[in-house]
Structure formats: C-alpha cells, structure tokens
Coordinates of C-alpha atoms in Angstrom, one line a residue:
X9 CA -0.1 57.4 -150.8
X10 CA -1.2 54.0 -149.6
X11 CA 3.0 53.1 -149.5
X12 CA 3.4 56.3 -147.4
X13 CA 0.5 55.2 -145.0
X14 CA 1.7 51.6 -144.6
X15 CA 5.5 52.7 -143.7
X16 CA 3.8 55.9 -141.7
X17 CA 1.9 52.6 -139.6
X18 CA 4.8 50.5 -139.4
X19 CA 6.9 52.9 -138.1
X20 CA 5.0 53.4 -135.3
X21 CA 4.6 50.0 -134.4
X22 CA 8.2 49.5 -134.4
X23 CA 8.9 52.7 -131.8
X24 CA 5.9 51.4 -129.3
X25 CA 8.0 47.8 -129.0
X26 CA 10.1 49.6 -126.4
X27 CA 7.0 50.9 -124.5
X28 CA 5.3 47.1 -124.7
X29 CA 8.5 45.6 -123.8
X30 CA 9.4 48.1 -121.0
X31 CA 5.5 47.5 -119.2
X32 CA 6.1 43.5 -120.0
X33 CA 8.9 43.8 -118.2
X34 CA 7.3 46.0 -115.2
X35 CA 4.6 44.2 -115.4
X36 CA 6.4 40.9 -114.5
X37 CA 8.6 43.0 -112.0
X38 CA 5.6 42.4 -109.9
X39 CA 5.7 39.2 -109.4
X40 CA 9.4 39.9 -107.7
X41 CA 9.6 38.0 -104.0
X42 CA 13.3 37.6 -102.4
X43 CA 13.4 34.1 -100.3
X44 CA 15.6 35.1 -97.9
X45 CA 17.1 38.2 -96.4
X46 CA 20.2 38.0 -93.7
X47 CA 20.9 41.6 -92.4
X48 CA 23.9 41.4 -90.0
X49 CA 26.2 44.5 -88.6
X50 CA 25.1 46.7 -91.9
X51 CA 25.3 44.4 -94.3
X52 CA 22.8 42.1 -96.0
X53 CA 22.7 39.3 -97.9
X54 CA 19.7 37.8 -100.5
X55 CA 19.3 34.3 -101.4
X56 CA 16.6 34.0 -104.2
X57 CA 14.5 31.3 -104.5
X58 CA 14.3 29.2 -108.3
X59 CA 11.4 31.0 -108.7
X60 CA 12.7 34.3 -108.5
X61 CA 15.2 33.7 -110.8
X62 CA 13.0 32.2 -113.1
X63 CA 10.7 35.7 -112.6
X64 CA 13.7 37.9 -113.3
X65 CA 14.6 35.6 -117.0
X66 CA 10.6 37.3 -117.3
X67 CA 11.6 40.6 -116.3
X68 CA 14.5 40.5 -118.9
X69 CA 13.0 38.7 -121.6
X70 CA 11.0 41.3 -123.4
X71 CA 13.6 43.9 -123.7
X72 CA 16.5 41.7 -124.7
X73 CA 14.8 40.1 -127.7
X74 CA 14.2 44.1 -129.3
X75 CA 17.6 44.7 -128.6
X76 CA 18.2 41.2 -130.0
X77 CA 16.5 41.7 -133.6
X78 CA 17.0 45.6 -134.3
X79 CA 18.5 46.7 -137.4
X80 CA 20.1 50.0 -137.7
X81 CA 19.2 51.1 -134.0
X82 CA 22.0 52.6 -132.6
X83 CA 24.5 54.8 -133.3
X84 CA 27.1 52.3 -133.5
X85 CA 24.9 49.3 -134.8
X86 CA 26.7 48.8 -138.3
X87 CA 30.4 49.3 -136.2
X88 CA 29.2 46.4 -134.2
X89 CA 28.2 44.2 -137.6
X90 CA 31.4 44.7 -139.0
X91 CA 33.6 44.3 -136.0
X92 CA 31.7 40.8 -135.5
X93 CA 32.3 40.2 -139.4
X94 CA 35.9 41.0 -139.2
X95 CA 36.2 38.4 -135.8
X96 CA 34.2 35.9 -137.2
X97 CA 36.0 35.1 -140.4
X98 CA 39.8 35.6 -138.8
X99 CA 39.4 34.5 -135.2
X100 CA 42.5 33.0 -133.8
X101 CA 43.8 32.3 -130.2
X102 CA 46.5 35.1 -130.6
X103 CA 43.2 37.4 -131.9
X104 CA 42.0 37.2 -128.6
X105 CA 45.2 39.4 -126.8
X106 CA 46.0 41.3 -129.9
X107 CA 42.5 42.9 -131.1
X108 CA 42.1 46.3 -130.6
X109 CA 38.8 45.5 -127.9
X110 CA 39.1 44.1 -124.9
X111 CA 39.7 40.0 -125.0
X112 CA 36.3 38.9 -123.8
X113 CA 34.9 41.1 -126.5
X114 CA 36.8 38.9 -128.9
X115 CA 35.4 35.9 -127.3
X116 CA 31.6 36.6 -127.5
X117 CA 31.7 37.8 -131.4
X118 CA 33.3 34.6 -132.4
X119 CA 30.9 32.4 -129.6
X120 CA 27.8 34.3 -130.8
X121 CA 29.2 33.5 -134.6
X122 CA 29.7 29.6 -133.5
X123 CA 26.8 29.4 -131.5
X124 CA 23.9 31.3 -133.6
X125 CA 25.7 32.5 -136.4
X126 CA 24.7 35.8 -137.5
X127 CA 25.1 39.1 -135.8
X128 CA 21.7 38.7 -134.2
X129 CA 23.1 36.2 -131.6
X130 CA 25.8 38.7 -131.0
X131 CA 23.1 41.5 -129.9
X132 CA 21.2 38.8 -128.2
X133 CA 24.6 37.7 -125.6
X134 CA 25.6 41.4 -125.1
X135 CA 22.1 42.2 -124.1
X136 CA 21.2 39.0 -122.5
X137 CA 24.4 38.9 -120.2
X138 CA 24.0 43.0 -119.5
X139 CA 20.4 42.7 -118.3
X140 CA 21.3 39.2 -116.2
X141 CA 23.5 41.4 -114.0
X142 CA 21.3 44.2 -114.0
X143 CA 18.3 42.5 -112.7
X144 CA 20.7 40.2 -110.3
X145 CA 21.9 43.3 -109.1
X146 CA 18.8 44.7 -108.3
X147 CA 17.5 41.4 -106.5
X148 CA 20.3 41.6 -104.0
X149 CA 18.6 44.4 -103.1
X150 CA 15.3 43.4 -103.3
X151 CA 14.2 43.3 -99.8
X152 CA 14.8 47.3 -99.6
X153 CA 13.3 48.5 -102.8
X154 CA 10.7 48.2 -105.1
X155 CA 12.2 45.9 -108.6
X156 CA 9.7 47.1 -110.4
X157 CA 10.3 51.1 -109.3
X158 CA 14.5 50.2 -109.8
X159 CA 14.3 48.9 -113.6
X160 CA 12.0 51.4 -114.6
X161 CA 14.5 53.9 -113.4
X162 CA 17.3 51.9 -115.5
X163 CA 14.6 51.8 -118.7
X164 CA 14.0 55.8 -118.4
X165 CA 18.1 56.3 -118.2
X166 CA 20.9 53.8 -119.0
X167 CA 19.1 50.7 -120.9
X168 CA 19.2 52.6 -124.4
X169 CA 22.9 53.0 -123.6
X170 CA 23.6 49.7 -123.9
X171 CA 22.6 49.8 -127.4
X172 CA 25.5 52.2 -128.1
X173 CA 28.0 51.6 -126.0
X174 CA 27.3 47.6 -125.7
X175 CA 30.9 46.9 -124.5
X176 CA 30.6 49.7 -121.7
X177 CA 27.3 48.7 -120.7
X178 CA 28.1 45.0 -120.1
X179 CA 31.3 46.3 -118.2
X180 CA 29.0 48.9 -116.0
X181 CA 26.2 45.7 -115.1
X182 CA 29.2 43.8 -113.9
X183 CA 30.2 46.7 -111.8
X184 CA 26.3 47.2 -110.9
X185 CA 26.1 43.8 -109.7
X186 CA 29.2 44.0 -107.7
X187 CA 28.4 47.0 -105.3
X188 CA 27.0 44.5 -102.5
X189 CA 30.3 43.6 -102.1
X190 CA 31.2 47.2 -101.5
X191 CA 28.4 47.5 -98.8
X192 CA 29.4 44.0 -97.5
X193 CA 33.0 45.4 -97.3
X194 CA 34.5 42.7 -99.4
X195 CA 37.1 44.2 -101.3
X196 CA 38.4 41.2 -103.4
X197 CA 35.5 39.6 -104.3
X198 CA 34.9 43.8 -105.5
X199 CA 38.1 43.7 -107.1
X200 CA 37.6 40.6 -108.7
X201 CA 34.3 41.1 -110.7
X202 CA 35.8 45.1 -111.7
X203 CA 39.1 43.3 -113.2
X204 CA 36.3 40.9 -114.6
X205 CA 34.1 43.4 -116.2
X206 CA 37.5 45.7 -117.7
X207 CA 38.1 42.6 -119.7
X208 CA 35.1 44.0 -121.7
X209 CA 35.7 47.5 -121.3
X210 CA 38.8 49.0 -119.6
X211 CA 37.2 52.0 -118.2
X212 CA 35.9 49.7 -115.8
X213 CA 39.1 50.2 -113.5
X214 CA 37.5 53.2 -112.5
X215 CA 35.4 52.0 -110.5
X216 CA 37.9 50.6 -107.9
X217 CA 37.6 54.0 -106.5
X218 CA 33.8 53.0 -105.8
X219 CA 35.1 51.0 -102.8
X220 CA 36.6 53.8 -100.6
X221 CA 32.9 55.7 -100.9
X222 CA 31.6 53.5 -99.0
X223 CA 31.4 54.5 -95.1
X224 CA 33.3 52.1 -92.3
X225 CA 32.6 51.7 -89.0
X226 CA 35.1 54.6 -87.8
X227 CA 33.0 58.0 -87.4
X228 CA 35.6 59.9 -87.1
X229 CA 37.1 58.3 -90.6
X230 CA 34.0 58.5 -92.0
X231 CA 33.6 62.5 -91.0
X232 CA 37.2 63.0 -92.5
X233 CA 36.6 61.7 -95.9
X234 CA 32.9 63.1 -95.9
X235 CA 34.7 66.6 -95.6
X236 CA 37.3 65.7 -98.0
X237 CA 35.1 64.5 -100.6
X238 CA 32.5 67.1 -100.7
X239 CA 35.0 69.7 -101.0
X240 CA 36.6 67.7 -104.0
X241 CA 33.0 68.0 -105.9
X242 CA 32.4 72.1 -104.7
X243 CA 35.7 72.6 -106.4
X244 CA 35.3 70.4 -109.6
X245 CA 35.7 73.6 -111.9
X246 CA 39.2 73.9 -110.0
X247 CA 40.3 70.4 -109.8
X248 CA 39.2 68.6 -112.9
X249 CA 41.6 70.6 -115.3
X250 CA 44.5 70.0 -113.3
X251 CA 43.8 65.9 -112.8
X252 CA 42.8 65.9 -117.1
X253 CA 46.1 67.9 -117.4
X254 CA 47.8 65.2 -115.1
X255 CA 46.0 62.6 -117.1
X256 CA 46.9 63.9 -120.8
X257 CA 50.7 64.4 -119.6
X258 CA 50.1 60.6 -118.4
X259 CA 48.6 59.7 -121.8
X260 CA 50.6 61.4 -123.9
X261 CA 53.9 59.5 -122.3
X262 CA 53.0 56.4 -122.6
X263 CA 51.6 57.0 -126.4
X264 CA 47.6 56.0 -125.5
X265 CA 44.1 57.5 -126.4
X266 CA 46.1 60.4 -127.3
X267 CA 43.1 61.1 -130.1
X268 CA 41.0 62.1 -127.2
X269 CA 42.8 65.1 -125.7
X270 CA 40.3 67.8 -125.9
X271 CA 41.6 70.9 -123.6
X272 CA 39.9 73.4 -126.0
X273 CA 36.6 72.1 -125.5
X274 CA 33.6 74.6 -125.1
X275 CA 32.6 74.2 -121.1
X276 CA 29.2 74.5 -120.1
X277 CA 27.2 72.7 -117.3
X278 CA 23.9 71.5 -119.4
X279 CA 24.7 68.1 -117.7
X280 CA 23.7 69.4 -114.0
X281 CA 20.3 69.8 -115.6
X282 CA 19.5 66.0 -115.5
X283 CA 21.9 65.3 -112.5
X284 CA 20.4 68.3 -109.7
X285 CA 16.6 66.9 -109.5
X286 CA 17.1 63.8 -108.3
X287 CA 19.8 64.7 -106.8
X288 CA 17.6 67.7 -104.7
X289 CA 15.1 64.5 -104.0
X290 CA 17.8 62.1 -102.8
X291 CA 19.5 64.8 -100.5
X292 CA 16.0 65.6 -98.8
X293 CA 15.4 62.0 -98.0
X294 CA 19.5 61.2 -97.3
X295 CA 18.7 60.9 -93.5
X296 CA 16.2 58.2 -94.0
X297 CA 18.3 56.6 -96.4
X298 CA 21.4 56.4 -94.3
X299 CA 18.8 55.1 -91.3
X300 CA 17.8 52.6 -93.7
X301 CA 21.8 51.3 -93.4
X302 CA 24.5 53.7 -93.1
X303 CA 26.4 52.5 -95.7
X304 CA 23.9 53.5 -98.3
X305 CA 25.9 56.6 -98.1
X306 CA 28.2 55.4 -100.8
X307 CA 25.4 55.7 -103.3
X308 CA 24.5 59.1 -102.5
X309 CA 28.4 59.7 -102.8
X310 CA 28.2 58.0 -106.4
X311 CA 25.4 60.5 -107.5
X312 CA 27.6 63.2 -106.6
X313 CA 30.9 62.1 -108.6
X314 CA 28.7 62.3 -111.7
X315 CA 29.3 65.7 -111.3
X316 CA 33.1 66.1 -112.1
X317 CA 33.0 63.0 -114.0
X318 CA 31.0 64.7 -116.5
X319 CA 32.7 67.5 -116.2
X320 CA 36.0 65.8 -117.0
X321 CA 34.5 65.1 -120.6
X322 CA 35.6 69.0 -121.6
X323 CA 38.8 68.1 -121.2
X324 CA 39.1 64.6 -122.5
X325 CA 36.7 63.3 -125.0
X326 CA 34.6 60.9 -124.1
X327 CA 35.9 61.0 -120.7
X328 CA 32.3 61.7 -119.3
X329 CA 30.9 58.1 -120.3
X330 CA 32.9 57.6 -117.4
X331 CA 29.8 59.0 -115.5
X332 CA 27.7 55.7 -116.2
X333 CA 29.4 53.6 -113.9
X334 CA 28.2 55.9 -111.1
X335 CA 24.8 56.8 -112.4
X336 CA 24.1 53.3 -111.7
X337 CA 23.5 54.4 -107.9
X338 CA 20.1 56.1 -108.7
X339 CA 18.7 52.8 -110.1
X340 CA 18.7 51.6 -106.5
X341 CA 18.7 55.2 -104.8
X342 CA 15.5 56.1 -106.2
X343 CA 13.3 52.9 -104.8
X344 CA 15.2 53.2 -101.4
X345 CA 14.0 56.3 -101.2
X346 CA 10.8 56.1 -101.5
X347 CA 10.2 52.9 -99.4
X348 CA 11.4 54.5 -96.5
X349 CA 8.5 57.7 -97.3
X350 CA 6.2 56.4 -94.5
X351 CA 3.5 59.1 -95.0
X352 CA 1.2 57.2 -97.7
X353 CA -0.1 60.8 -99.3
X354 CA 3.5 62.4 -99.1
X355 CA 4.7 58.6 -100.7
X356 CA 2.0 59.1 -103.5
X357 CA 3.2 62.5 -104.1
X358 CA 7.0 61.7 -104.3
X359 CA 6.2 58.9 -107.0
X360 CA 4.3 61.0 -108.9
X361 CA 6.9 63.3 -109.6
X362 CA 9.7 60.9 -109.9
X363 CA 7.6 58.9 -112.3
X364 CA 7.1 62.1 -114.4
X365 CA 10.6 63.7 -113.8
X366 CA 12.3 60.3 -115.5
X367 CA 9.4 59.8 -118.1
X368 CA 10.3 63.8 -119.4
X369 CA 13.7 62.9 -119.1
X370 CA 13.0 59.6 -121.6
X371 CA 10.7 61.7 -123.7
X372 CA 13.5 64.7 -124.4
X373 CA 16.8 62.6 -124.1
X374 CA 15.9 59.7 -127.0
X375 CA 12.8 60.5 -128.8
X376 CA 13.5 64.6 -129.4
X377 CA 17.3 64.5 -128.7
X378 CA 17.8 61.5 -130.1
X379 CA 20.9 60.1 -127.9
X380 CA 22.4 56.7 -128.8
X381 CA 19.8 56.6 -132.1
X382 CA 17.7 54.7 -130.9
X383 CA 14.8 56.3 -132.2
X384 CA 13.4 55.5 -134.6
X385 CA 13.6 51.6 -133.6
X386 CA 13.9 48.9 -136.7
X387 CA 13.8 45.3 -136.6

C-alpha cells in the first residue's frame, strides 16, 4: 500500500515537470525586449541586445533540461539509445557518409558521446540546438508578437514532437528560423540554412517550396498564384493521389522508402479537426495581418498546405510528418494576430479562446491520446 502511494506521488510529480517548466519558461518570456527593429520596404530586421539573448538561454532552459534527463519518454527513446550506442562505439570518418541517418546526425551522437558521454548529453544537444532556433526564430519577430503568446503556442503543439521525431524537429527549427529570409526575399541565404537543416533530416528539402508562398511586389503575380494555389488546396482530394502516385512511381524507380507506399490506406479527414479552428480565427483576422506586412501572407498560405500535406499521409506513410514544417507558421500567426486586435475587450476575448482552444488540444493530443509518449514523463 504505502509502495503504491509513493510511486502513485511520484508519478505525478514527474508529469507536472512539463507544466513547471512550460510557466518557467513563459514566465521568463516576459522579460523578452528586442534592441532594435529596422522595417524597410516590407521587410524587417531585429538585432537583439546581449541581454536578450541571455533572456532567451532563460526561456529555453527549463524545458531542455526535462527533455535532457527523461528516461523512456518517447516513443522512440530507446531507438535513440541504441542508435547513439551503435555510433559511439564504431564511429569513423567514412561512418559519417555511409550511416543510414543523415551525416550531422552521425556527428552529434559521437560529439555528445566525446563531450558528455552518456546518452543524456545526446538528448541534451538535440534539445538544446532545436529550442536555440526556435526561440531565435521567434525573436526575429519579436517586435510584432507577443514571445511569450508564440512559445506557448509551440509548447501546446510541436515541442513534445521533438521528443519523437528529434532529428525532424531539429531539421523543422532550422527551417523555423530561416523564414525571415523568406519575408526578406533572400533566397540563398533561405536555401542555405534548408540544405543545412536536411543534413539532419532530409524531408527538410520540402520546404524549398516555402519560398514561392511568399507574396512579391507584382499584384498581378501575386493574384495569379493566390488563384492557383487556393484551387490546389479545394481540390486536395483530387490532386494528392495523383502527385503520391507520381511520387511512389518516382520512388519505386529509383529503389527508395519503398517500405512506405501505402495506397490502400483508410482515408478520413480527423486531421481538419485540429487544423479548421485556428485556421477559422486566422482567416477572420487575415486583413489585419496582411496590413501588419503583406508578406505575412506566406504564413497564412503555410497553414493551409497542412491541409494536403496531411492528407498525403493516406497515400504514403508517414508522408504527413511532412505537415510540421508548415505548422510552424501558427507559432508566429497566432501572436500576430492578436496584437493587431485593437479593441481591448474583443482582444481579451480572442485570447481567451485561443488560450483554451490550444490548452484542450494539449490536454486530448498527449495526456488522453497519448501522441509521441510522452505521457507519462520519467526521468
């Protein structure tokens, strides 16, 4: 009895460390002041000050040391320990180009087996690096957004992805951090950071697409490919087979991920569940959005192509991971949005429910769902 009643306690002091570290984090969030903001022609630059850099290690800090010391949290914790295991004890130069995981991958589990030796450090780099971009990311956008609002928007949604698909998460902050280039229209310092961020998962590559989203000077372009691409995501159920067909065919000549053709998948569209409220919310507010700076079209464009991105996972497995890369735009959608409500009571109200919409989504996603394993949390 007394056993039962100590693990019972236990237990749920382990599952509140990601509530402490997620208000630590918040908490610190506040503290969040940009030095210097240069807006010129629709596109802006921030310069933090050492100080603000200094605030976001904070931020981080509490939520990379519990992903640093879990133990069996994730679905894919012990694949992790053994992959680092395997690394570690037969790491070679040639290792690096001939693993079956991308070469930076490669690199870290043997630097994180150097460096701190155990698999701890290797949670602790993965985690540490992710949330660097993350919270970089979100400072370069600081000046039009609340931090505090944008990483508690990542926490409700993508954070406990990382501790499943570490690899993919690292590669999605890299891409994350890279869409000011996008809205800056500087395609190779874009390009640069996506080949970058494929070296540690090659899904990245998708998100070269990202770049023609984004809105140019040319309205009549810009009407053009408005037309074109809303008409791609109203026909999804019509187009995705025939692109996962084009891709299998693709696949299947050149001998690669052939394991994940999956044509006879059950359809259904659960996912639009999760996707159409904020969605709804970010469509009301899209003209004050755009007014904010035009180009913040592309993000409303990247909520959209979760759409047949997810809906490409019926044909090819695992296909709809692919959706995380452009998920990423509500983590700076959502705080846009609601800086630019002017009416304080209508502002209040819009909160609110965004507040609670993302804290049921937490609530039913990981702790009755379940997704990525998280739950129950061990250290």
């Amino acid at each position: 009895m007394f056993e039962s009643f100590v693990n019972h306690h236990i237990f749920k002091s382990l599952t509140t460390s990601f509530y402490i570290s997620f208000l630590i984090s918040l908490l610190i969030c506040k503290f969040w002041k940009p030095k210097k903001v240069i807006v010129r022609y629709g596109s802006f630059h921030v310069e933090s000050s050492g100080a603000s850099f200094f605030i976001a290690l904070l931020c981080i800090a509490p939520v990379v040391y519990i992903a640093s010391v879990r133990y069996d949290t994730g679905i894919d914790y012990f694949s992790y320990v053994g992959i680092y295991n395997d690394v570690s004890t037969r790491f070679s130069l040639s290792l690096i180009f001939s693993y079956y995981q991308e070469p930076m991958n490669v690199i870290m589990y043997y630097l994180s087996f150097k460096v701190f030796g155990s698999e701890i450090g290797m949670f602790f780099l993965y985690s540490f690096i992710t949330m660097v971009f993350i919270i970089r990311g979100v400072g370069n956008f600081a000046k039009e957004l609340s931090v505090g609002m944008a990483m508690f928007v990542f926490y409700m949604t993508l954070y406990h992805f990382s501790y499943n698909g570490m690899r993919q998460m690292l590669a999605t902050a890299i891409v994350f951090y890279a869409f000011k280039y996008i809205l800056n229209k500087k395609f190779w310092y874009y390009l640069i950071l996506v080949i970058f961020a494929a070296l540690f998962h090659k899904s990245a590559l998708l998100a070269i697409i990202f770049y023609y989203l984004c809105p140019s000077n040319q309205k009549i372009h810009n009407k053009v490919k408005n037309a074109l691409f809303y008409v791609g995501i109203t026909l999804t159920p019509l187009i995705v087979p025939l692109v996962a067909k084009l891709l299998l065919s693709v696949m299947s000549l050149f001998g690669i991920y052939e394991k994940y053709a999956t044509m006879d998948r059950q359809q259904d569209v659960y996912f639009l569940l999760y996707i159409i409220p904020v969605l709804v919310v970010v469509l009301l507010y899209s003209r004050s959005i755009i007014k904010e700076n035009f180009r913040y079209d592309f993000l409303i464009k990247l909520m959209f192509l979760q759409i047949p991105l997810q809906y490409m996972g019926y044909y090819i497995s695992y296909f709809d991971r692919m959706s995380v890369y452009a998920s990423m735009s509500q983590v700076l959608l959502v705080p846009i949005l609601l800086k630019n409500v002017r009416n304080r009571r209508e502002k209040l109200l819009v909160t609110f429910g965004i507040v609670l919409w993302y804290l049921f989504y937490y609530i039913v996603m990981f702790i009755i769902l379940k997704s990525n394993g998280v739950y129950p949390y061990r250290d």
